[in-house]
Short mmCIF file of C-alpha atoms in Angstrom, two decimals:
data_model
loop_
_atom_site.label_atom_id
_atom_site.label_comp_id
_atom_site.label_asym_id
_atom_site.label_seq_id
_atom_site.Cartn_x
_atom_site.Cartn_y
_atom_site.Cartn_z
CA MET A 1 0.05 -0.06 0.10
CA ARG A 2 2.91 2.39 0.15
CA ASN A 3 3.01 2.92 -3.44
CA ALA A 4 -0.72 4.10 -3.53
CA PRO A 5 -0.27 7.67 -3.03
CA LEU A 6 2.69 7.26 -5.70
CA SER A 7 0.15 5.77 -8.14
CA VAL A 8 -2.69 8.76 -7.26
CA LEU A 9 -0.10 11.15 -8.03
CA ALA A 10 0.87 9.72 -11.51
CA LEU A 11 -2.70 9.47 -12.43
CA GLY A 12 -3.18 13.03 -11.19
CA THR A 13 -0.38 14.21 -13.29
CA LEU A 14 -1.64 12.29 -16.21
CA ALA A 15 -4.97 13.65 -15.91
CA LEU A 16 -3.96 17.43 -15.66
CA SER A 17 -1.70 16.89 -18.85
CA LEU A 18 -4.61 15.51 -20.97
CA SER A 19 -6.82 18.17 -19.94
CA ALA A 20 -4.54 20.49 -21.95
CA CYS A 21 -5.23 18.42 -25.30
CA THR A 22 -7.68 19.30 -27.81
CA VAL A 23 -9.35 17.10 -30.44
CA SER A 24 -10.62 18.48 -33.34
CA VAL A 25 -13.00 16.50 -35.77
CA ARG A 26 -13.73 17.66 -39.19
CA PRO A 27 -16.62 16.85 -41.46
CA ASN A 28 -14.30 14.86 -44.02
CA LEU A 29 -13.06 11.88 -41.52
CA SER A 30 -12.01 9.70 -44.65
CA LEU A 31 -9.38 12.60 -45.75
CA GLN A 32 -5.72 11.58 -45.46
CA VAL A 33 -3.16 14.15 -44.93
CA GLN A 34 -0.96 14.06 -48.14
CA GLY A 35 2.11 15.65 -46.99
CA GLY A 36 4.25 16.73 -44.17
CA ASN A 37 2.08 19.47 -43.05
CA LEU A 38 2.78 22.25 -45.31
CA ILE A 39 -0.23 23.75 -44.92
CA THR A 40 -0.30 24.95 -41.32
CA ASN A 41 -3.48 26.95 -41.20
CA LEU A 42 -6.59 26.95 -43.32
CA ARG A 43 -9.71 28.75 -41.98
CA PRO A 44 -12.46 31.13 -42.97
CA ASP A 45 -12.33 34.43 -41.56
CA ARG A 46 -15.00 33.29 -38.96
CA GLY A 47 -13.18 30.17 -37.82
CA GLU A 48 -13.69 26.86 -38.81
CA GLY A 49 -17.56 25.94 -38.43
CA GLY A 50 -18.69 29.75 -38.47
CA THR A 51 -22.03 30.62 -39.94
CA TYR A 52 -22.48 32.91 -43.05
CA ALA A 53 -25.91 34.06 -44.37
CA VAL A 54 -26.35 33.88 -48.17
CA GLY A 55 -25.29 37.14 -49.58
CA GLU A 56 -22.20 37.51 -46.94
CA SER A 57 -18.60 37.57 -48.07
CA VAL A 58 -16.07 35.00 -46.83
CA ARG A 59 -12.65 34.88 -46.69
CA LEU A 60 -10.26 32.06 -46.52
CA SER A 61 -6.66 32.28 -44.43
CA VAL A 62 -4.20 29.86 -45.73
CA SER A 63 -0.81 29.60 -43.92
CA THR A 64 2.02 27.42 -45.63
CA ARG A 65 5.67 26.64 -44.23
CA SER A 66 7.14 26.96 -47.75
CA ALA A 67 6.34 28.93 -50.95
CA GLY A 68 4.23 26.81 -53.61
CA TYR A 69 1.32 26.67 -55.66
CA LEU A 70 -2.34 26.56 -53.96
CA THR A 71 -5.59 25.35 -55.33
CA LEU A 72 -8.77 25.95 -53.46
CA VAL A 73 -11.76 23.92 -54.28
CA ALA A 74 -15.28 24.41 -52.57
CA LEU A 75 -17.74 21.42 -52.05
CA GLN A 76 -21.36 22.30 -51.53
CA SER A 77 -23.84 20.52 -49.45
CA ASN A 78 -25.53 19.21 -52.45
CA GLY A 79 -22.23 17.69 -53.77
CA TYR A 80 -21.32 20.07 -56.39
CA ALA A 81 -17.75 21.47 -56.58
CA SER A 82 -16.10 24.26 -57.91
CA VAL A 83 -12.64 25.61 -58.09
CA LEU A 84 -12.03 28.97 -56.14
CA ALA A 85 -8.44 29.41 -56.82
CA ARG A 86 -6.06 27.23 -59.26
CA ASN A 87 -2.44 26.89 -58.87
CA VAL A 88 -1.81 30.24 -57.41
CA TYR A 89 1.92 30.98 -56.15
CA VAL A 90 1.90 32.00 -52.66
CA ASN A 91 4.81 32.99 -50.43
CA ALA A 92 5.60 31.04 -47.19
CA GLY A 93 3.35 32.35 -44.55
CA ALA A 94 -0.34 33.50 -44.70
CA THR A 95 -2.45 34.40 -47.46
CA THR A 96 -5.88 35.40 -47.46
CA PHE A 97 -8.18 34.57 -50.36
CA PRO A 98 -9.74 36.08 -52.44
CA ARG A 99 -6.37 38.12 -52.79
CA ALA A 100 -6.88 41.90 -53.39
CA GLN A 101 -4.84 41.76 -56.43
CA ASP A 102 -7.40 39.01 -58.28
CA GLY A 103 -10.26 41.62 -57.60
CA GLN A 104 -12.59 38.78 -56.77
CA VAL A 105 -15.01 38.49 -53.82
CA TYR A 106 -16.42 35.05 -52.31
CA THR A 107 -19.93 35.55 -51.82
CA VAL A 108 -21.78 32.83 -50.18
CA ALA A 109 -24.70 31.56 -52.24
CA PRO A 110 -27.17 28.53 -51.82
CA PRO A 111 -27.67 25.65 -51.13
CA ARG A 112 -27.82 26.05 -47.58
CA GLY A 113 -25.78 23.74 -45.26
CA ILE A 114 -22.20 22.68 -45.02
CA GLN A 115 -19.64 24.26 -47.40
CA ARG A 116 -16.25 22.44 -47.46
CA VAL A 117 -13.16 23.99 -48.72
CA ARG A 118 -10.26 21.89 -49.67
CA ALA A 119 -6.88 23.64 -50.10
CA ILE A 120 -4.39 21.41 -52.14
CA PHE A 121 -0.65 22.49 -52.10
CA THR A 122 2.67 21.62 -53.96
CA ARG A 123 6.03 23.03 -53.85
CA VAL A 124 6.57 22.89 -57.53
CA ARG A 125 4.18 23.99 -60.15
CA PRO A 126 1.45 21.42 -61.06
CA THR A 127 1.94 20.19 -64.64
CA THR A 128 -1.92 19.81 -64.91
CA ASP A 129 -4.94 21.54 -63.69
CA LEU A 130 -7.31 20.22 -61.28
CA VAL A 131 -10.66 19.55 -63.02
CA VAL A 132 -13.64 19.26 -61.22
CA SER A 133 -17.17 19.28 -62.73
CA GLY A 134 -20.54 17.74 -61.59
CA VAL A 135 -21.54 16.28 -58.48
CA PHE A 136 -19.31 14.36 -56.04
CA ASP A 137 -19.51 12.01 -53.01
CA GLY A 138 -17.25 11.90 -50.61
CA THR A 139 -15.22 8.86 -52.37
CA ARG A 140 -15.03 10.67 -55.73
CA TRP A 141 -14.06 13.79 -54.12
CA ASN A 142 -11.22 12.22 -52.37
CA THR A 143 -10.14 10.24 -55.56
CA VAL A 144 -9.90 13.41 -57.47
CA THR A 145 -7.73 15.04 -54.93
CA THR A 146 -5.60 11.98 -54.33
CA ALA A 147 -5.09 11.66 -58.33
CA TYR A 148 -4.27 15.33 -58.57
CA VAL A 149 -1.45 15.08 -56.06
CA SER A 150 -0.13 11.67 -56.50
CA PRO A 151 2.59 12.66 -59.13
CA TYR A 152 4.27 14.69 -56.59
CA PRO A 153 6.58 13.64 -53.73
CA GLN A 154 4.97 13.35 -50.27
CA ALA A 155 7.14 15.97 -49.02
CA ASP A 156 6.22 18.32 -51.73
CA ARG A 157 2.39 18.35 -51.36
CA ASP A 158 -0.13 18.85 -48.63
CA VAL A 159 -4.04 18.61 -48.79
CA GLN A 160 -6.05 19.91 -45.86
CA GLU A 161 -9.90 20.98 -45.50
CA THR A 162 -12.00 23.33 -43.43
CA PHE A 163 -15.70 23.98 -43.40
CA PHE A 164 -18.17 26.55 -42.47
CA TYR A 165 -22.06 26.69 -42.69
CA ILE A 166 -24.34 28.71 -45.08
CA ARG A 167 -27.72 29.73 -43.59
#
């Protein structure tokens, strides 16, 4: 019984250290990170899971560890996908989309529900354009992304996803 206080102390220390952990679950549970975390941050201006009304503008912040080429693809709640930015050169650090020099605004439009945005980053200029058209389910969405980045070494590519809600 002499060891009982030591084990209680060890369990207490473990509980305190675990209380500082944060677990995030994203809606795309089947997404496998494609690289070495070259994308360090991807979020809408109201934060991941933020809510926007139809007609409001949304901005997306993307941070990368190195310079490279970024493609942003949106997947609507009805499964329709569209490219927001294609093979845009970004420096290391934070970039906000739409960029001022592009003269665009991302205006939220129906359908209402969850809007997923996937960032696809490669250190080298892609030799092909990501082509998305039609309606995608989770499997096809992942297959298209994987096929697009597969020619590049894993150390030179990354794929991350965020989401927000349209009301």
